[in-house]
CSV table of C-alpha atoms and ligand atoms in Angstrom, one decimal:
chain,number,residue,atom,x,y,z
A,1,MET,CA,-66.1,-41.0,-45.2
A,2,ASN,CA,-69.0,-43.1,-43.9
A,3,ASN,CA,-68.6,-45.8,-46.6
A,4,ARG,CA,-65.9,-47.4,-44.5
A,5,ILE,CA,-67.9,-47.8,-41.2
A,6,LYS,CA,-66.5,-50.4,-38.9
A,7,ILE,CA,-68.4,-52.3,-36.2
A,8,SER,CA,-66.1,-53.5,-33.3
A,9,SER,CA,-67.8,-56.0,-31.1
A,10,SER,CA,-66.7,-55.6,-27.5
A,11,LEU,CA,-65.9,-59.0,-25.9
A,12,LEU,CA,-66.6,-57.5,-22.5
A,13,GLY,CA,-70.2,-58.0,-23.3
A,14,CYS,CA,-70.0,-61.7,-24.4
A,15,ASP,CA,-70.5,-64.9,-22.7
A,16,LEU,CA,-67.0,-65.3,-21.2
A,17,SER,CA,-67.5,-69.0,-20.5
A,18,ASN,CA,-67.6,-69.5,-24.3
A,19,ILE,CA,-65.3,-66.9,-25.9
A,20,GLN,CA,-64.5,-68.9,-29.0
A,21,ALA,CA,-68.1,-69.5,-29.8
A,22,GLU,CA,-68.9,-65.9,-29.1
A,23,VAL,CA,-66.2,-64.7,-31.5
A,24,ARG,CA,-67.6,-67.0,-34.2
A,25,ARG,CA,-71.0,-65.7,-33.6
A,26,VAL,CA,-70.1,-62.0,-34.2
A,27,GLU,CA,-67.7,-62.8,-37.0
A,28,GLN,CA,-70.4,-64.7,-38.8
A,29,ALA,CA,-72.9,-61.9,-38.1
A,30,GLY,CA,-70.5,-59.5,-39.9
A,31,THR,CA,-68.5,-57.7,-37.2
A,32,ASP,CA,-65.5,-55.9,-38.8
A,33,TRP,CA,-63.3,-55.9,-35.7
A,34,LEU,CA,-63.1,-57.4,-32.2
A,35,HIS,CA,-62.8,-54.8,-29.4
A,36,PHE,CA,-60.6,-56.1,-26.5
A,37,ASP,CA,-60.9,-54.0,-23.3
A,38,VAL,CA,-58.0,-54.2,-20.9
A,39,MET,CA,-58.6,-52.8,-17.4
A,40,ASP,CA,-56.1,-52.8,-14.5
A,41,GLY,CA,-58.2,-51.7,-11.5
A,42,VAL,CA,-56.1,-48.5,-11.1
A,43,PHE,CA,-56.9,-46.4,-14.2
A,44,VAL,CA,-60.4,-47.6,-14.1
A,45,PRO,CA,-62.2,-49.1,-11.0
A,46,ASN,CA,-62.5,-52.6,-12.5
A,47,LEU,CA,-60.6,-55.5,-13.8
A,48,SER,CA,-61.2,-57.3,-17.1
A,49,PHE,CA,-58.7,-59.4,-19.0
A,50,GLY,CA,-55.1,-59.1,-20.1
A,51,LEU,CA,-52.4,-60.6,-22.3
A,52,PRO,CA,-53.0,-64.4,-21.9
A,53,VAL,CA,-56.6,-63.8,-22.9
A,54,GLN,CA,-55.7,-61.8,-25.9
A,55,GLN,CA,-53.1,-64.4,-27.0
A,56,ALA,CA,-55.8,-67.0,-26.9
A,57,LEU,CA,-58.2,-64.7,-28.8
A,58,ASN,CA,-55.6,-64.2,-31.4
A,59,LYS,CA,-55.6,-67.9,-32.1
A,60,VAL,CA,-59.2,-68.0,-33.0
A,61,ALA,CA,-60.0,-64.4,-34.4
A,62,THR,CA,-60.2,-64.0,-38.1
A,63,VAL,CA,-60.9,-60.3,-38.0
A,64,PRO,CA,-58.7,-57.5,-36.7
A,65,ILE,CA,-58.3,-57.0,-32.9
A,66,ASP,CA,-59.0,-53.5,-31.6
A,67,THR,CA,-57.2,-53.3,-28.3
A,68,HIS,CA,-58.5,-50.7,-25.8
A,69,LEU,CA,-56.0,-50.2,-22.9
A,70,MET,CA,-57.6,-48.7,-19.8
A,71,ILE,CA,-54.3,-49.1,-17.8
A,72,VAL,CA,-51.8,-46.7,-16.2
A,73,ASP,CA,-48.4,-46.4,-17.9
A,74,PRO,CA,-49.5,-48.1,-21.1
A,75,ILE,CA,-46.0,-48.0,-22.8
A,76,ARG,CA,-44.9,-51.0,-20.6
A,77,TYR,CA,-47.3,-53.3,-22.4
A,78,ILE,CA,-47.4,-52.1,-26.0
A,79,GLU,CA,-44.9,-54.6,-27.4
A,80,ASP,CA,-46.7,-57.5,-25.6
A,81,PHE,CA,-50.1,-56.6,-26.9
A,82,ALA,CA,-48.6,-56.1,-30.4
A,83,LYS,CA,-47.0,-59.6,-30.2
A,84,ALA,CA,-50.4,-60.9,-28.9
A,85,GLY,CA,-52.0,-59.8,-32.2
A,86,SER,CA,-53.4,-56.3,-31.8
A,87,ASP,CA,-54.0,-54.7,-35.2
A,88,LEU,CA,-54.8,-51.4,-33.4
A,89,ILE,CA,-53.9,-50.3,-29.9
A,90,THR,CA,-55.6,-47.4,-28.3
A,91,PHE,CA,-54.6,-45.9,-24.9
A,92,HIS,CA,-55.9,-43.0,-22.8
A,93,VAL,CA,-54.2,-39.7,-22.9
A,94,GLU,CA,-55.0,-39.4,-19.1
A,95,SER,CA,-52.9,-42.5,-18.4
A,96,THR,CA,-49.5,-41.2,-19.4
A,97,LYS,CA,-47.4,-38.1,-19.3
A,98,GLU,CA,-45.8,-38.8,-22.6
A,99,PRO,CA,-48.5,-39.7,-25.1
A,100,GLU,CA,-46.2,-38.9,-28.1
A,101,LYS,CA,-43.8,-41.7,-26.9
A,102,VAL,CA,-46.6,-44.2,-26.6
A,103,ILE,CA,-47.8,-43.4,-30.1
A,104,GLU,CA,-44.3,-43.8,-31.5
A,105,LYS,CA,-43.9,-47.1,-29.6
A,106,ILE,CA,-47.2,-48.5,-31.1
A,107,HIS,CA,-46.1,-47.5,-34.6
A,108,SER,CA,-42.6,-48.9,-34.1
A,109,CYS,CA,-44.4,-52.3,-33.5
A,110,GLY,CA,-46.1,-52.0,-36.8
A,111,VAL,CA,-49.5,-51.5,-35.2
A,112,LYS,CA,-52.1,-48.7,-35.7
A,113,ALA,CA,-52.3,-46.2,-32.9
A,114,GLY,CA,-55.4,-44.8,-31.2
A,115,ILE,CA,-55.7,-42.2,-28.5
A,116,SER,CA,-58.8,-41.9,-26.3
A,117,ILE,CA,-60.3,-39.4,-23.9
A,118,LYS,CA,-62.8,-40.0,-21.1
A,119,PRO,CA,-66.1,-38.0,-21.1
A,120,VAL,CA,-64.8,-35.2,-18.9
A,121,THR,CA,-61.6,-34.7,-20.9
A,122,PRO,CA,-61.7,-31.9,-23.5
A,123,VAL,CA,-60.7,-32.4,-27.1
A,124,GLY,CA,-58.1,-29.7,-26.6
A,125,VAL,CA,-55.9,-32.0,-24.6
A,126,ILE,CA,-55.4,-34.3,-27.7
A,127,SER,CA,-55.7,-31.8,-30.6
A,128,ASP,CA,-51.9,-31.6,-31.1
A,129,LEU,CA,-51.8,-35.4,-31.2
A,130,ILE,CA,-54.4,-35.9,-34.0
A,131,PRO,CA,-51.8,-35.6,-36.7
A,132,MET,CA,-49.9,-38.5,-35.2
A,133,VAL,CA,-52.6,-41.1,-34.7
A,134,ASP,CA,-54.7,-43.4,-36.9
A,135,MET,CA,-57.8,-43.2,-34.7
A,136,VAL,CA,-59.3,-41.1,-31.9
A,137,LEU,CA,-61.7,-42.9,-29.4
A,138,ILE,CA,-64.2,-40.7,-27.8
A,139,MET,CA,-65.6,-42.5,-24.7
A,140,THR,CA,-69.3,-42.0,-24.7
A,141,VAL,CA,-69.6,-43.5,-21.2
A,142,GLU,CA,-67.2,-43.4,-18.2
A,143,PRO,CA,-64.7,-46.2,-19.0
A,144,GLY,CA,-64.7,-49.3,-16.8
A,145,PHE,CA,-68.0,-51.0,-17.3
A,146,GLY,CA,-70.3,-52.3,-20.0
A,147,GLY,CA,-74.0,-51.7,-20.0
A,148,GLN,CA,-74.0,-48.1,-19.1
A,149,GLY,CA,-76.1,-45.3,-20.8
A,150,PHE,CA,-74.8,-43.2,-23.6
A,151,ILE,CA,-73.7,-39.7,-22.6
A,152,HIS,CA,-75.1,-37.3,-25.1
A,153,GLU,CA,-72.8,-34.4,-24.3
A,154,THR,CA,-69.9,-36.4,-25.7
A,155,LEU,CA,-71.3,-35.9,-29.3
A,156,LYS,CA,-69.9,-32.5,-29.6
A,157,LYS,CA,-66.5,-33.9,-29.0
A,158,VAL,CA,-67.0,-36.4,-31.8
A,159,ARG,CA,-67.9,-33.4,-34.1
A,160,MET,CA,-64.8,-31.4,-32.9
A,161,VAL,CA,-62.4,-34.3,-33.6
A,162,ARG,CA,-63.8,-34.9,-37.1
A,163,GLU,CA,-63.6,-31.2,-37.8
A,164,ILE,CA,-60.0,-31.0,-36.7
A,165,ALA,CA,-59.1,-34.0,-38.8
A,166,ASP,CA,-60.9,-32.7,-41.8
A,167,ARG,CA,-59.1,-29.3,-41.5
A,168,LEU,CA,-55.8,-31.2,-41.3
A,169,ASN,CA,-56.8,-33.3,-44.3
A,170,LYS,CA,-56.1,-36.3,-42.0
A,171,ASP,CA,-58.0,-39.5,-42.7
A,172,ILE,CA,-58.5,-41.0,-39.2
A,173,TYR,CA,-61.0,-43.2,-37.7
A,174,VAL,CA,-63.2,-41.6,-35.1
A,175,GLU,CA,-64.4,-44.4,-32.8
A,176,VAL,CA,-67.2,-44.2,-30.2
A,177,ASP,CA,-67.5,-46.7,-27.3
A,178,GLY,CA,-70.2,-47.0,-24.6
A,179,GLY,CA,-73.9,-47.2,-24.8
A,180,ILE,CA,-73.9,-47.7,-28.6
A,181,ASN,CA,-77.1,-49.2,-30.1
A,182,ASP,CA,-79.1,-48.7,-33.3
A,183,LYS,CA,-80.3,-45.3,-32.1
A,184,THR,CA,-77.2,-43.7,-30.4
A,185,ALA,CA,-75.2,-45.0,-33.5
A,186,VAL,CA,-77.2,-42.7,-35.8
A,187,GLU,CA,-76.3,-39.6,-33.6
A,188,CYS,CA,-72.7,-40.6,-33.5
A,189,LYS,CA,-72.6,-41.2,-37.3
A,190,ASN,CA,-74.2,-37.8,-37.9
A,191,ALA,CA,-71.5,-36.2,-35.7
A,192,GLY,CA,-68.7,-37.9,-37.8
A,193,ALA,CA,-67.9,-41.2,-36.1
A,194,ASP,CA,-67.1,-44.2,-38.2
A,195,VAL,CA,-66.1,-46.8,-35.8
A,196,PHE,CA,-68.8,-48.2,-33.4
A,197,VAL,CA,-67.9,-50.3,-30.4
A,198,SER,CA,-70.8,-52.2,-29.0
A,199,GLY,CA,-70.9,-54.9,-26.3
A,200,THR,CA,-74.3,-55.3,-24.6
A,201,TYR,CA,-76.4,-54.4,-27.5
A,202,ILE,CA,-74.7,-56.9,-30.0
A,203,PHE,CA,-74.1,-59.8,-27.6
A,204,ASN,CA,-77.6,-59.6,-26.0
A,205,ALA,CA,-79.3,-59.5,-29.4
A,206,LYS,CA,-81.2,-62.7,-30.4
A,207,ASP,CA,-80.4,-61.8,-34.1
A,208,THR,CA,-76.8,-60.8,-34.0
A,209,ALA,CA,-76.5,-60.1,-37.7
A,210,ALA,CA,-79.5,-57.7,-37.5
A,211,ALA,CA,-78.1,-55.9,-34.5
A,212,ILE,CA,-74.8,-55.3,-36.3
A,213,LYS,CA,-76.6,-54.2,-39.5
A,214,SER,CA,-78.7,-51.8,-37.5
A,215,ILE,CA,-75.7,-50.1,-36.0
A,216,ARG,CA,-74.3,-49.8,-39.5
A,217,GLY,CA,-77.6,-48.1,-40.5
A,218,GLN,CA,-78.8,-50.9,-42.8
B,301,DX5,C1,-66.2,-49.7,-21.3
B,301,DX5,C2,-65.5,-50.4,-22.4
B,301,DX5,C3,-66.5,-50.7,-23.5
B,301,DX5,C4,-67.7,-51.5,-23.1
B,301,DX5,C5,-68.9,-51.1,-24.0
B,301,DX5,O1,-65.2,-49.2,-20.5
B,301,DX5,O2,-64.6,-49.6,-23.0
B,301,DX5,O3,-65.9,-51.2,-24.7
B,301,DX5,O4,-67.5,-53.0,-23.4
B,301,DX5,O5,-70.0,-51.8,-23.6
B,301,DX5,P1,-71.5,-51.4,-23.9
B,301,DX5,O6,-71.6,-51.5,-25.4
B,301,DX5,O7,-72.3,-52.4,-23.2
B,301,DX5,O8,-71.7,-50.0,-23.4
B,302,ZN,ZN1,-63.7,-50.2,-24.9
């Protein structure tokens, strides 16, 4: 499973006055995906960026765009983000009453679907949805801000999701997001994660390629 590890660099941590150069920097340094955090100030107590910025990103990106929607009623915007170049769209189970419909909508747009849970949300809430999705995102910090400390208690949820997927013989990605660096990545990998989102650690690194390699465990 771990031979297909993906590093998804979170643009929330980049120099936003120079997004194109920052995208080139992480692409040349070996990032597999670009992680694009959308916040609406309602689902999370912060605003980030939305459609026009992803449309612009899509013009310059050469690797897949991994869109993380932290917004209420995500179904309203699925088609727009699909058109704006998302290869994968992840939404929060806490943000909708009809997660099955959101997953179907994402797939109907030809995009891979991910479902995410906050640190306080138990895996039981999404266990019936795991057969439908391509990825589960376990938030390893409270969503809303970059630069927070990794919450170790979330590791057991990574383990649980990987166990459920293995039992179902379902080959899904298990993504972790928040406080990921060379050390926390090892713990997540041992728990069964294979997609690592990282903003602060990657973009603050002097040697970006070395930072990405270190998350990969190289
Ligand atoms: C937080 C976002 C993350 C964030 C991670 O709500 O979902 O993607 O950018 O940033 P770091 O790596 O700094 O914890
Ligand atoms: Zn994110």
